Amino acid sequence: MDSNQKLIEDFYVKIWNSGDETTAHRILAPNFHFRGSTGPTKSGVEEFLDYVRLIRDALTEYDCVIETIVAEHQQSFAKMLFRGRHTGEFFGVAPSGRVIEWAGAALFHFERGQIDALWVLGDVDHLKSQLGLSKQIAPSLSPLGAFENRVARC
């Protein structure tokens, strides 16, 4: 395992899944730039940790599953699955007690042995549909439906 892959695993397993803030201060650059899977952008380790606390308070049993990592030089991509039990207000919705999950794609940038920046795109439509906030487009009605069906067969 290379050092950048280890940073990604520590980022998700230790910081997100376990709430280990000490690890955040060790592996994140002081001027860390972050765009979260639910949309907000944060600058600096403390702003990022405020976001981590917000998500972990709303979604107990929060778990980030790394499905794939592709690394190249100072960047890595991770295909992700995020899930947790909705036990606190989230997107303005009162707790339901249900487990919710959504997919994500994370692009990491590394500098001097730390995570310098992270851009995450999450399937917010699917997340909101589980909270009752919007209707999810059925794959067959999606403009990408045919493409998704071809990819699924590969």
Backbone as numpy.savetxt, mean C-alpha at the origin, in Angstrom:
# Nx Ny Nz CAx CAy CAz Cx Cy Cz
18.91 -12.48 -1.29 18.06 -11.30 -1.29 18.95 -10.06 -1.29
18.67 -9.12 -2.20 19.49 -7.92 -2.21 19.02 -6.93 -1.14
19.84 -5.91 -0.89 19.55 -4.98 0.20 18.28 -4.18 -0.04
17.97 -3.84 -1.30 16.74 -3.10 -1.57 15.50 -3.95 -1.33
15.57 -5.23 -1.69 14.45 -6.13 -1.41 14.24 -6.26 0.09
15.31 -6.31 0.85 15.21 -6.38 2.32 14.55 -5.11 2.85
14.88 -3.95 2.28 14.24 -2.70 2.70 12.73 -2.75 2.44
12.34 -3.28 1.30 10.91 -3.38 0.97 10.22 -4.31 1.96
10.82 -5.45 2.22 10.21 -6.39 3.17 10.11 -5.77 4.56
11.15 -5.09 5.03 11.08 -4.42 6.32 10.02 -3.32 6.33
9.91 -2.60 5.22 8.91 -1.54 5.11 7.51 -2.09 5.35
7.18 -3.17 4.66 5.82 -3.70 4.80 5.65 -4.57 6.04
6.55 -5.48 6.30 6.37 -6.41 7.41 6.54 -5.71 8.77
7.60 -4.92 8.90 7.87 -4.31 10.20 7.08 -3.03 10.45
7.08 -2.13 9.46 6.40 -0.84 9.68 4.89 -1.01 9.57
4.42 -1.49 8.43 2.98 -1.56 8.20 2.31 -2.69 9.00
2.82 -3.91 8.90 2.14 -5.04 9.54 2.30 -5.04 11.05
3.45 -4.56 11.55 3.72 -4.61 12.99 3.68 -3.25 13.68
3.67 -2.17 12.92 3.63 -0.83 13.52 4.95 -0.41 14.15
6.07 -0.93 13.68 7.39 -0.66 14.25 7.93 0.68 13.72
7.77 1.72 14.51 8.19 3.06 14.09 9.70 3.24 14.14
10.39 2.48 14.96 11.85 2.55 15.01 12.44 2.14 13.66
11.87 1.10 13.06 12.33 0.67 11.74 12.11 1.77 10.71
11.01 2.50 10.81 10.75 3.60 9.87 11.88 4.62 9.92
12.31 4.99 11.11 13.38 5.98 11.24 14.72 5.44 10.74
14.89 4.13 10.75 16.13 3.52 10.30 16.19 3.38 8.78
15.08 2.96 8.14 15.14 2.63 6.71 14.61 3.71 5.78
13.95 4.72 6.32 13.41 5.80 5.48 14.32 7.02 5.55
14.60 7.61 4.40 15.40 8.84 4.36 14.64 9.94 5.11
15.35 10.84 5.77 14.68 11.91 6.53 13.69 12.73 5.69
14.00 12.92 4.41 13.12 13.69 3.52 12.25 12.76 2.66
11.92 11.59 3.19 11.12 10.58 2.49 9.87 11.20 1.88
9.64 10.91 0.59 8.44 11.37 -0.11 7.55 10.16 -0.37
6.27 10.30 -0.04 5.35 9.16 -0.06 4.02 9.55 -0.67
3.53 8.69 -1.55 2.17 8.78 -2.06 1.52 7.45 -1.74
0.48 7.47 -0.88 -0.13 6.26 -0.39 -1.15 5.65 -1.33
-1.46 4.38 -1.10 -2.40 3.65 -1.97 -3.80 4.23 -1.94
-4.14 4.97 -0.88 -5.46 5.59 -0.81 -5.45 7.03 -1.32
-4.26 7.51 -1.75 -4.20 8.81 -2.42 -3.38 9.91 -1.79
-3.26 10.01 -0.46 -2.56 11.18 0.09 -1.05 11.15 -0.15
-0.45 12.35 -0.16 0.99 12.46 -0.25 1.52 12.98 1.08
2.68 12.49 1.46 3.31 12.87 2.73 4.78 13.13 2.49
5.35 14.07 3.25 6.78 14.37 3.17 7.39 14.23 4.56
8.46 13.47 4.64 9.13 13.26 5.92 8.61 12.04 6.64
9.44 11.52 7.51 9.12 10.28 8.23 7.93 10.48 9.17
7.87 11.60 9.88 6.78 11.80 10.86 5.41 11.92 10.18
5.34 12.66 9.07 4.06 12.74 8.34 3.64 11.37 7.84
4.62 10.60 7.35 4.33 9.25 6.90 3.80 8.40 8.05
4.45 8.48 9.22 4.01 7.68 10.36 2.61 8.08 10.84
2.24 9.34 10.71 0.87 9.75 11.03 -0.12 9.01 10.13
0.23 8.85 8.86 -0.62 8.12 7.92 -0.69 6.64 8.29
0.44 6.05 8.64 0.47 4.64 9.06 -0.48 4.44 10.24
-0.39 5.32 11.25 -1.25 5.21 12.44 -2.72 5.34 12.07
-3.04 6.27 11.17 -4.42 6.48 10.73 -4.98 5.20 10.10
-4.22 4.58 9.20 -4.68 3.36 8.53 -4.79 2.21 9.53
-3.76 2.04 10.36 -3.76 0.92 11.32 -4.85 1.09 12.38
-5.23 2.34 12.71 -6.32 2.56 13.67 -7.67 2.23 13.04
-7.82 2.51 11.76 -9.09 2.24 11.06 -9.24 0.78 10.67
-8.11 0.13 10.40 -8.12 -1.25 9.90 -7.24 -2.12 10.81
-7.85 -2.72 11.82 -7.07 -3.61 12.67 -6.75 -4.87 11.88
-5.81 -5.63 12.39 -5.33 -6.83 11.69 -4.79 -6.44 10.31
-4.31 -5.20 10.18 -3.84 -4.70 8.89 -2.66 -5.54 8.42
-2.70 -5.91 7.15 -1.69 -6.80 6.59 -1.38 -6.38 5.16
-0.11 -6.21 4.88 0.36 -5.93 3.53 1.03 -7.19 3.02
0.56 -7.70 1.91 1.11 -8.93 1.34 1.88 -8.56 0.09
3.16 -8.88 0.08 4.01 -8.65 -1.09 3.83 -9.84 -2.02
3.26 -9.59 -3.19 3.03 -10.67 -4.14 4.21 -10.85 -5.09
4.83 -9.74 -5.51 5.94 -9.78 -6.45 6.83 -8.58 -6.22
8.14 -8.77 -6.36 9.08 -7.66 -6.36 9.95 -7.77 -7.61
10.08 -6.66 -8.33 10.97 -6.57 -9.48 11.92 -5.42 -9.19
13.22 -5.72 -9.21 14.21 -4.71 -8.85 15.13 -4.39 -10.01
15.49 -3.11 -10.11 16.45 -2.67 -11.10 17.17 -1.43 -10.58
18.43 -1.57 -10.28 19.28 -0.48 -9.82 18.70 0.20 -8.59
18.39 1.48 -8.69 17.91 2.26 -7.54 16.39 2.27 -7.42
15.70 1.43 -8.21 14.24 1.38 -8.15 13.78 -0.07 -8.04
12.64 -0.22 -7.39 12.00 -1.54 -7.34 10.49 -1.34 -7.41
9.83 -2.34 -7.96 8.38 -2.37 -8.07 7.87 -3.52 -7.21
6.79 -3.30 -6.49 6.16 -4.37 -5.71 4.67 -4.42 -6.04
4.21 -5.61 -6.41 2.77 -5.84 -6.57 2.25 -6.23 -5.20
1.23 -5.53 -4.73 0.80 -5.64 -3.34 -0.68 -6.01 -3.19
-0.99 -6.55 -2.02 -2.37 -6.73 -1.58 -2.43 -6.15 -0.17
-3.37 -5.23 0.06 -3.56 -4.59 1.37 -4.89 -5.07 1.93
-4.93 -5.40 3.23 -6.20 -5.82 3.82 -6.21 -5.59 5.33
-7.41 -5.44 5.86 -7.56 -5.26 7.29 -9.03 -5.29 7.65
-9.29 -5.43 8.96 -10.67 -5.45 9.47 -11.10 -4.02 9.76
-12.19 -3.61 9.18 -12.70 -2.23 9.28 -13.31 -2.01 10.66
-12.48 -1.54 11.61 -12.93 -1.35 13.00 -12.89 0.11 13.44
-12.49 1.01 12.55 -12.47 2.44 12.85 -12.95 3.20 11.64
-13.28 4.47 11.84 -13.76 5.27 10.71 -12.71 5.29 9.60
-13.17 5.06 8.37 -12.27 5.00 7.22 -13.00 5.58 6.03
-12.41 6.55 5.35 -13.06 7.28 4.26 -14.40 7.85 4.72
-14.48 8.20 6.01 -15.70 8.76 6.58 -16.78 7.75 6.87
-16.48 6.46 6.73 -17.47 5.40 6.94 -17.26 4.78 8.33
-18.35 4.66 9.08 -18.30 4.05 10.41 -17.86 2.59 10.29
-17.25 2.05 11.35 -16.75 0.67 11.32 -17.83 -0.35 10.97
-17.47 -1.30 10.12 -18.39 -2.37 9.72 -18.00 -3.71 10.32
-16.74 -3.84 10.75 -16.24 -5.10 11.26 -15.83 -6.08 10.17
-16.07 -5.73 8.92 -15.73 -6.63 7.80 -14.27 -6.48 7.41
-13.71 -7.54 6.86 -12.37 -7.49 6.28 -12.50 -6.88 4.89
-11.68 -5.86 4.63 -11.66 -5.24 3.31 -10.25 -5.39 2.75
-10.15 -5.42 1.44 -8.85 -5.55 0.80 -8.85 -4.85 -0.54
-7.64 -4.47 -0.96 -7.48 -3.85 -2.26 -6.06 -4.10 -2.76
-5.92 -4.09 -4.07 -4.63 -4.32 -4.70 -3.88 -3.00 -4.82
-2.55 -3.11 -4.95 -1.74 -1.93 -5.12 -0.47 -2.22 -5.90
0.10 -1.16 -6.43 1.37 -1.22 -7.14 2.27 -0.16 -6.53
3.45 -0.57 -6.06 4.35 0.33 -5.35 5.67 0.47 -6.11
6.07 1.71 -6.33 7.35 1.99 -6.98 8.27 2.67 -5.96
9.31 1.97 -5.57 10.27 2.44 -4.58 11.48 3.07 -5.27
12.05 4.11 -4.64 13.33 4.67 -5.06 14.25 4.66 -3.85
15.49 4.25 -4.06 16.46 4.10 -2.97 17.62 5.07 -3.15
18.12 5.55 -2.04 19.28 6.44 -2.04 20.07 6.21 -0.76
21.35 5.95 -0.89 22.27 5.78 0.25 21.76 4.73 1.26
21.26 3.62 0.75 20.85 2.53 1.62 19.54 2.72 2.35
18.74 3.71 1.92 17.42 3.95 2.53 16.38 4.12 1.43
15.11 4.03 1.83 14.01 4.31 0.91 13.85 5.82 0.88
14.05 6.40 -0.29 14.02 7.84 -0.48 12.63 8.33 -0.89
11.95 7.51 -1.69 10.62 7.89 -2.19 9.83 6.63 -2.49
8.52 6.76 -2.36 7.62 5.64 -2.67 6.33 6.20 -3.23
5.95 5.67 -4.37 4.69 6.04 -5.03 3.86 4.76 -5.11
2.66 4.80 -4.50 1.80 3.62 -4.49 0.46 3.99 -5.12
0.04 3.16 -6.05 -1.27 3.32 -6.67 -2.13 2.17 -6.18
-3.26 2.49 -5.56 -4.16 1.47 -5.04 -5.47 1.44 -5.80
-6.12 0.29 -5.78 -7.43 0.13 -6.42 -8.49 0.72 -5.48
-8.53 2.06 -5.46 -9.41 2.79 -4.54 -10.88 2.55 -4.88
-11.21 2.35 -6.16 -12.60 2.06 -6.52 -13.08 0.78 -5.84
-12.25 -0.25 -5.87 -12.62 -1.52 -5.22 -12.71 -1.32 -3.70
-11.78 -0.59 -3.14 -11.80 -0.30 -1.70 -13.09 0.42 -1.32
-13.43 1.47 -2.04 -14.64 2.24 -1.73 -15.91 1.41 -1.93
-15.90 0.52 -2.92 -17.09 -0.31 -3.13 -17.34 -1.22 -1.93
-16.27 -1.68 -1.29 -16.42 -2.52 -0.09 -16.94 -1.72 1.10
-16.73 -0.40 1.06 -17.23 0.47 2.12 -18.62 1.02 1.80
-19.15 0.64 0.63 -20.46 1.12 0.23 -20.45 2.52 -0.34
-19.31 3.01 -0.77 -19.20 4.38 -1.26 -19.36 4.53 -2.76
-19.14 3.47 -3.50 -19.28 3.55 -4.95 -19.53 2.16 -5.50
-19.99 2.14 -6.71 -20.21 0.87 -7.39 -18.96 0.53 -8.18
-18.49 -0.70 -8.05 -17.34 -1.14 -8.82 -17.78 -1.51 -10.23
-16.98 -1.16 -11.21 -17.27 -1.52 -12.60 -17.00 -3.01 -12.76
-17.98 -3.72 -13.29 -17.78 -5.14 -13.54 -16.69 -5.30 -14.60
-15.79 -6.29 -14.44 -14.70 -6.46 -15.41 -15.19 -6.55 -16.85
-16.35 -7.16 -17.09 -16.84 -7.29 -18.46 -17.28 -5.94 -19.02
-17.59 -4.96 -18.15 -18.00 -3.64 -18.60 -16.83 -2.65 -18.62
-15.73 -3.06 -18.03 -14.56 -2.20 -17.96 -13.95 -2.04 -19.34
-13.41 -0.84 -19.63 -12.73 -0.66 -20.91 -11.55 -1.63 -21.06
-11.04 -2.13 -19.95 -9.93 -3.07 -19.99 -10.40 -4.52 -19.86
-11.70 -4.73 -19.86 -12.24 -6.07 -19.64 -11.64 -7.13 -20.55
-11.58 -6.87 -21.83 -11.04 -7.86 -22.76 -9.55 -8.09 -22.47
-8.83 -7.02 -22.17 -7.42 -7.15 -21.85 -7.25 -7.97 -20.57
-8.05 -7.66 -19.52 -7.97 -8.39 -18.27 -8.25 -9.87 -18.48
-9.22 -10.19 -19.34 -9.54 -11.59 -19.60 -8.38 -12.31 -20.31
-7.70 -11.63 -21.26 -6.55 -12.24 -21.93 -5.41 -12.48 -20.96
-5.15 -11.49 -20.09 -4.06 -11.62 -19.12 -4.36 -12.77 -18.16
-5.60 -12.91 -17.73 -5.96 -13.96 -16.79 -5.69 -15.34 -17.37
-5.77 -15.49 -18.70 -5.54 -16.79 -19.33 -4.07 -17.12 -19.50
-3.21 -16.11 -19.37 -1.76 -16.34 -19.58 -1.16 -17.15 -18.45
